[in-house]
Amino acid sequence: MAETQSAVTTRHNGARHEVKGNTVIADSVVSTIAGIAARDTGGVYAMGGGMSRTIGAVRDRVAGSEDPTRGVKVEVGEKQAAIDLEIVVEYGTPISQAAGDIRSNVSDAVQGMTGLEVVEANVNVLDVHIPGSDDDDEDADNSRVV
């Protein structure tokens, strides 16, 4: 967890008053921000490995929403964060360009929302998704209403 101390000067009834306090940011918050930023990057088909995606797909159907932390691992210190991302790219996507775009988007989002410096963003490309592959057919079969 990241913890920062801050002070803010406010005015109350014309008098200046300093308010001090701590802000604690849970690791799960950083994971969520990083996961959403990575998914919003062009060329990313899915996040996480095969088993994690399978379990996540079942969990998503039950919960009715996608887990934004799937495929994301973070190590958060007091002022810095290191992030590991597991992705599946769309076929035809230049992987090195997508990885750079992911690093940029994730770093910007995490730094902008938390103030943490992202010192490392590792992108592990696990697979390439081919449109019309068996995964699409299974998803279509599983989503039918009986």
Coordinates of N, CA and C in Angstrom, one line a residue:
M1 N 0.8 -1.2 0.0 CA 0.0 0.0 0.0 C 0.9 1.2 0.0
A2 N 0.4 2.2 -0.7 CA 1.1 3.5 -0.7 C 0.5 4.4 0.3
E3 N 1.3 5.1 1.0 CA 0.8 6.1 2.0 C 1.5 7.4 1.8
T4 N 0.8 8.5 1.8 CA 1.4 9.8 1.7 C 0.8 10.7 2.8
Q5 N 1.6 11.6 3.2 CA 1.1 12.6 4.2 C 1.0 13.9 3.4
S6 N -0.1 14.7 3.8 CA -0.2 16.0 3.1 C -0.9 16.9 4.1
A7 N -0.7 18.2 3.7 CA -1.4 19.2 4.5 C -2.0 20.2 3.5
V8 N -3.2 20.7 3.9 CA -3.9 21.6 3.0 C -4.3 22.8 3.9
T9 N -4.1 24.0 3.3 CA -4.5 25.2 4.0 C -5.9 25.6 3.5
T10 N -6.8 25.8 4.5 CA -8.2 26.1 4.2 C -8.5 27.4 4.9
R11 N -9.6 28.0 4.5 CA -10.1 29.2 5.1 C -11.4 28.9 5.7
H12 N -11.6 29.2 7.0 CA -12.8 28.9 7.7 C -13.2 30.2 8.5
N13 N -14.2 30.8 8.2 CA -14.7 32.1 8.8 C -13.6 33.1 8.7
G14 N -12.9 33.2 7.6 CA -11.9 34.2 7.4 C -10.5 33.8 7.9
A15 N -10.4 32.8 8.7 CA -9.1 32.4 9.3 C -8.5 31.3 8.5
R16 N -7.2 31.3 8.5 CA -6.4 30.2 7.8 C -6.3 29.1 8.7
H17 N -6.5 27.9 8.2 CA -6.4 26.7 9.0 C -5.7 25.6 8.2
E18 N -4.7 24.9 8.8 CA -4.1 23.8 8.1 C -4.6 22.5 8.6
V19 N -5.0 21.6 7.6 CA -5.5 20.3 7.9 C -4.5 19.3 7.4
K20 N -4.0 18.4 8.3 CA -3.1 17.4 8.0 C -3.8 16.0 7.9
G21 N -3.2 15.1 7.2 CA -3.7 13.8 7.1 C -2.9 12.9 6.2
N22 N -3.3 11.6 6.3 CA -2.6 10.6 5.5 C -3.6 10.1 4.4
T23 N -3.0 9.7 3.3 CA -3.8 9.0 2.3 C -3.2 7.7 2.0
V24 N -4.0 6.6 2.1 CA -3.5 5.3 1.9 C -4.2 4.7 0.6
I25 N -3.3 4.3 -0.3 CA -3.9 3.7 -1.6 C -3.6 2.2 -1.6
A26 N -4.6 1.4 -1.6 CA -4.5 -0.1 -1.6 C -3.9 -0.6 -2.9
D27 N -3.2 -1.7 -2.8 CA -2.6 -2.3 -4.0 C -3.7 -2.6 -5.1
S28 N -4.9 -3.0 -4.6 CA -6.0 -3.3 -5.5 C -6.5 -2.1 -6.3
V29 N -6.3 -0.9 -5.7 CA -6.7 0.3 -6.5 C -5.7 0.5 -7.7
V30 N -4.4 0.3 -7.4 CA -3.4 0.4 -8.5 C -3.7 -0.7 -9.5
S31 N -4.0 -1.9 -9.1 CA -4.3 -3.0 -10.1 C -5.5 -2.6 -11.0
T32 N -6.5 -2.1 -10.3 CA -7.7 -1.8 -11.1 C -7.4 -0.7 -12.1
I33 N -6.7 0.4 -11.7 CA -6.4 1.5 -12.6 C -5.5 0.9 -13.8
A34 N -4.5 0.1 -13.5 CA -3.6 -0.4 -14.5 C -4.4 -1.3 -15.5
G35 N -5.3 -2.2 -14.9 CA -6.0 -3.1 -15.8 C -7.0 -2.4 -16.7
I36 N -7.6 -1.3 -16.2 CA -8.6 -0.6 -17.1 C -7.8 0.2 -18.2
A37 N -6.7 0.8 -17.8 CA -5.8 1.5 -18.8 C -5.3 0.6 -19.8
A38 N -4.9 -0.6 -19.4 CA -4.3 -1.6 -20.4 C -5.4 -2.1 -21.4
R39 N -6.6 -2.4 -20.8 CA -7.7 -2.9 -21.7 C -8.1 -1.8 -22.7
D40 N -8.0 -0.5 -22.3 CA -8.4 0.6 -23.2 C -7.4 0.9 -24.3
T41 N -6.3 0.1 -24.3 CA -5.3 0.3 -25.3 C -5.6 -0.5 -26.6
G42 N -5.5 0.2 -27.7 CA -5.8 -0.5 -29.0 C -5.0 -1.7 -29.2
G43 N -5.6 -2.8 -29.7 CA -4.9 -4.0 -30.0 C -4.9 -5.1 -28.9
V44 N -5.4 -4.7 -27.8 CA -5.5 -5.6 -26.6 C -6.8 -6.4 -26.8
Y45 N -6.8 -7.7 -26.9 CA -8.0 -8.5 -27.0 C -8.5 -8.9 -25.6
A46 N -7.5 -9.3 -24.7 CA -7.9 -9.8 -23.4 C -6.7 -9.7 -22.5
M47 N -7.0 -9.8 -21.2 CA -6.0 -9.8 -20.2 C -6.0 -11.1 -19.4
G48 N -4.8 -11.5 -19.1 CA -4.6 -12.7 -18.3 C -4.3 -13.9 -19.1
G49 N -3.8 -15.0 -18.5 CA -3.5 -16.3 -19.1 C -4.7 -17.1 -19.4
G50 N -4.5 -18.3 -20.0 CA -5.6 -19.2 -20.3 C -6.5 -19.6 -19.2
M51 N -5.9 -20.1 -18.1 CA -6.7 -20.5 -17.0 C -7.4 -19.4 -16.3
S52 N -6.6 -18.3 -16.1 CA -7.2 -17.1 -15.5 C -8.3 -16.5 -16.3
R53 N -8.2 -16.6 -17.6 CA -9.3 -16.1 -18.5 C -10.5 -17.0 -18.4
T54 N -10.3 -18.3 -18.3 CA -11.4 -19.2 -18.2 C -12.2 -19.0 -16.9
I55 N -11.4 -19.0 -15.8 CA -12.0 -18.8 -14.5 C -12.7 -17.4 -14.4
G56 N -12.0 -16.4 -15.0 CA -12.5 -15.1 -15.0 C -13.8 -15.0 -15.8
A57 N -13.9 -15.7 -16.9 CA -15.1 -15.6 -17.8 C -16.3 -16.2 -17.0
V58 N -16.1 -17.3 -16.3 CA -17.2 -17.8 -15.5 C -17.6 -16.8 -14.4
R59 N -16.6 -16.2 -13.7 CA -16.9 -15.3 -12.6 C -17.6 -14.0 -13.2
D60 N -17.1 -13.6 -14.4 CA -17.8 -12.4 -15.0 C -19.2 -12.7 -15.3
R61 N -19.6 -13.9 -15.8 CA -21.0 -14.2 -16.1 C -21.8 -14.2 -14.9
V62 N -21.3 -14.8 -13.8 CA -22.0 -14.8 -12.5 C -22.2 -13.4 -12.0
A63 N -21.1 -12.6 -12.0 CA -21.1 -11.3 -11.4 C -21.7 -10.2 -12.3
G64 N -21.7 -10.5 -13.6 CA -22.3 -9.6 -14.6 C -21.4 -8.5 -15.0
S65 N -20.1 -8.6 -14.6 CA -19.1 -7.6 -15.0 C -17.7 -8.2 -15.1
E66 N -16.8 -7.6 -15.8 CA -15.5 -8.1 -16.0 C -14.6 -7.6 -14.9
D67 N -13.7 -8.5 -14.4 CA -12.7 -8.2 -13.3 C -11.6 -7.4 -13.9
P68 N -11.5 -6.1 -13.6 CA -10.5 -5.2 -14.2 C -9.0 -5.6 -13.7
T69 N -8.9 -6.4 -12.7 CA -7.5 -6.7 -12.2 C -7.0 -8.0 -12.8
R70 N -7.8 -8.7 -13.7 CA -7.3 -10.0 -14.3 C -6.1 -9.7 -15.1
G71 N -5.0 -10.5 -14.9 CA -3.8 -10.3 -15.7 C -2.9 -9.2 -15.2
V72 N -3.2 -8.6 -14.1 CA -2.4 -7.5 -13.5 C -1.8 -7.9 -12.2
K73 N -0.5 -7.7 -12.0 CA 0.1 -7.9 -10.7 C 0.9 -6.6 -10.4
V74 N 0.8 -6.1 -9.2 CA 1.5 -4.9 -8.8 C 2.3 -5.1 -7.6
E75 N 3.4 -4.3 -7.5 CA 4.2 -4.1 -6.3 C 4.2 -2.6 -6.0
V76 N 3.6 -2.3 -4.9 CA 3.5 -0.8 -4.6 C 4.3 -0.5 -3.3
G77 N 5.1 0.5 -3.5 CA 5.9 1.0 -2.3 C 5.2 2.3 -1.9
E78 N 6.0 3.1 -1.1 CA 5.5 4.4 -0.6 C 5.3 5.4 -1.7
K79 N 6.2 5.4 -2.7 CA 6.1 6.5 -3.7 C 6.2 5.9 -5.1
Q80 N 6.4 4.6 -5.3 CA 6.6 4.0 -6.6 C 5.8 2.7 -6.7
A81 N 5.6 2.3 -8.0 CA 4.9 1.1 -8.3 C 5.6 0.4 -9.5
A82 N 5.6 -1.0 -9.4 CA 6.0 -1.8 -10.5 C 4.8 -2.7 -10.9
I83 N 4.6 -2.8 -12.2 CA 3.4 -3.4 -12.7 C 3.7 -4.5 -13.7
D84 N 3.1 -5.7 -13.6 CA 3.2 -6.8 -14.6 C 1.9 -7.0 -15.2
L85 N 1.8 -7.0 -16.5 CA 0.6 -7.2 -17.2 C 0.7 -8.4 -18.2
E86 N -0.3 -9.2 -18.2 CA -0.4 -10.4 -19.1 C -1.5 -10.1 -20.1
I87 N -1.2 -10.1 -21.4 CA -2.2 -9.7 -22.4 C -2.2 -10.7 -23.5
V88 N -3.4 -10.6 -24.2 CA -3.5 -11.3 -25.5 C -3.8 -10.2 -26.5
V89 N -3.0 -10.2 -27.6 CA -3.2 -9.1 -28.6 C -4.1 -9.7 -29.8
E90 N -4.7 -8.7 -30.5 CA -5.4 -9.0 -31.7 C -4.4 -9.3 -32.8
Y91 N -4.7 -10.3 -33.7 CA -3.9 -10.6 -34.8 C -3.7 -9.4 -35.7
G92 N -2.5 -9.1 -36.1 CA -2.2 -8.0 -37.0 C -1.7 -6.7 -36.2
T93 N -1.8 -6.8 -34.9 CA -1.4 -5.7 -34.1 C 0.2 -5.7 -33.9
P94 N 0.9 -4.6 -34.3 CA 2.3 -4.6 -34.0 C 2.6 -4.7 -32.5
I95 N 3.1 -5.8 -32.1 CA 3.3 -6.1 -30.6 C 4.1 -5.1 -29.9
S96 N 5.3 -4.7 -30.5 CA 6.2 -3.8 -29.8 C 5.5 -2.4 -29.7
Q97 N 4.7 -2.0 -30.6 CA 4.0 -0.7 -30.6 C 2.9 -0.8 -29.5
A98 N 2.2 -2.0 -29.5 CA 1.1 -2.1 -28.5 C 1.7 -2.1 -27.1
A99 N 2.8 -2.8 -26.9 CA 3.4 -2.9 -25.6 C 3.8 -1.5 -25.1
G100 N 4.4 -0.7 -26.0 CA 4.8 0.7 -25.7 C 3.5 1.5 -25.4
D101 N 2.5 1.4 -26.1 CA 1.2 2.1 -25.9 C 0.6 1.7 -24.5
I102 N 0.7 0.4 -24.2 CA 0.2 -0.1 -22.9 C 1.0 0.6 -21.8
R103 N 2.3 0.5 -21.9 CA 3.2 1.1 -20.8 C 2.8 2.6 -20.6
S104 N 2.7 3.3 -21.7 CA 2.4 4.7 -21.6 C 1.0 5.0 -21.0
N105 N 0.0 4.2 -21.4 CA -1.4 4.4 -20.9 C -1.4 4.1 -19.4
V106 N -0.8 2.9 -19.1 CA -0.9 2.5 -17.7 C -0.1 3.5 -16.8
S107 N 1.1 3.9 -17.2 CA 1.9 4.8 -16.4 C 1.2 6.1 -16.2
D108 N 0.6 6.7 -17.3 CA -0.1 7.9 -17.2 C -1.3 7.8 -16.3
A109 N -2.1 6.7 -16.4 CA -3.3 6.6 -15.5 C -2.9 6.4 -14.1
V110 N -1.9 5.5 -13.8 CA -1.6 5.3 -12.4 C -0.9 6.6 -11.8
Q111 N 0.0 7.2 -12.5 CA 0.6 8.4 -12.0 C -0.4 9.5 -11.8
G112 N -1.3 9.7 -12.8 CA -2.3 10.7 -12.7 C -3.3 10.6 -11.6
M113 N -3.7 9.3 -11.3 CA -4.7 9.1 -10.3 C -4.2 8.9 -8.9
T114 N -3.0 8.4 -8.8 CA -2.4 8.1 -7.5 C -1.2 8.9 -7.0
G115 N -0.6 9.5 -8.0 CA 0.7 10.2 -7.7 C 1.9 9.3 -7.6
L116 N 1.7 8.0 -7.7 CA 2.8 7.1 -7.6 C 3.6 7.1 -8.9
E117 N 4.9 7.0 -8.8 CA 5.8 6.9 -10.0 C 5.8 5.5 -10.4
V118 N 5.5 5.2 -11.7 CA 5.6 3.9 -12.2 C 7.0 3.7 -12.7
V119 N 7.8 2.8 -12.0 CA 9.2 2.6 -12.4 C 9.4 1.5 -13.3
E120 N 8.3 0.6 -13.4 CA 8.4 -0.5 -14.3 C 7.0 -1.0 -14.7
A121 N 6.8 -1.2 -16.0 CA 5.6 -1.8 -16.5 C 6.0 -2.9 -17.5
N122 N 5.9 -4.1 -17.0 CA 6.3 -5.3 -17.8 C 5.1 -5.8 -18.6
V123 N 5.2 -6.0 -19.9 CA 4.1 -6.5 -20.7 C 4.5 -7.9 -21.2
N124 N 3.7 -8.9 -20.7 CA 3.9 -10.3 -21.2 C 2.8 -10.6 -22.1
V125 N 3.2 -10.8 -23.4 CA 2.2 -11.2 -24.4 C 2.1 -12.7 -24.4
L126 N 0.9 -13.2 -24.1 CA 0.7 -14.6 -23.9 C 0.2 -15.3 -25.1
D127 N -0.5 -14.6 -26.0 CA -1.2 -15.2 -27.1 C -1.6 -14.1 -28.1
V128 N -2.0 -14.6 -29.3 CA -2.5 -13.7 -30.3 C -3.9 -14.2 -30.6
H129 N -4.9 -13.4 -30.6 CA -6.3 -13.7 -30.9 C -6.5 -13.6 -32.4
I130 N -7.0 -14.7 -33.0 CA -7.4 -14.6 -34.4 C -8.9 -14.6 -34.5
P131 N -9.4 -13.5 -35.1 CA -10.9 -13.4 -35.2 C -11.5 -14.6 -35.9
G132 N -12.6 -15.1 -35.3 CA -13.3 -16.3 -35.9 C -12.7 -17.6 -35.3
S133 N -11.8 -17.5 -34.4 CA -11.2 -18.7 -33.8 C -12.2 -19.4 -32.9
D134 N -11.9 -20.5 -32.4 CA -12.7 -21.3 -31.5 C -13.2 -20.6 -30.3
D135 N -12.4 -19.7 -29.8 CA -12.8 -18.9 -28.6 C -14.0 -18.1 -28.8
D136 N -14.1 -17.5 -30.0 CA -15.3 -16.7 -30.4 C -16.5 -17.6 -30.4
D137 N -16.4 -18.8 -31.0 CA -17.5 -19.7 -31.1 C -18.0 -20.2 -29.8
E138 N -17.1 -20.5 -28.9 CA -17.4 -20.9 -27.5 C -18.2 -19.8 -26.8
D139 N -17.7 -18.6 -26.9 CA -18.3 -17.5 -26.2 C -19.7 -17.3 -26.8
A140 N -19.9 -17.4 -28.1 CA -21.2 -17.3 -28.7 C -22.2 -18.4 -28.2
D141 N -21.7 -19.6 -28.1 CA -22.5 -20.7 -27.6 C -22.9 -20.6 -26.2
N142 N -21.9 -20.1 -25.3 CA -22.2 -20.0 -23.9 C -23.1 -18.8 -23.6
S143 N -23.2 -17.8 -24.5 CA -24.0 -16.7 -24.2 C -25.5 -16.8 -24.7
R144 N -25.8 -17.9 -25.3 CA -27.2 -18.1 -25.8 C -28.2 -18.3 -24.6
V145 N -29.3 -17.7 -24.8 CA -30.4 -17.9 -23.7 C -31.2 -19.1 -24.1
V146 N -31.4 -20.0 -23.1 CA -32.2 -21.2 -23.3 C -33.6 -21.1 -22.8

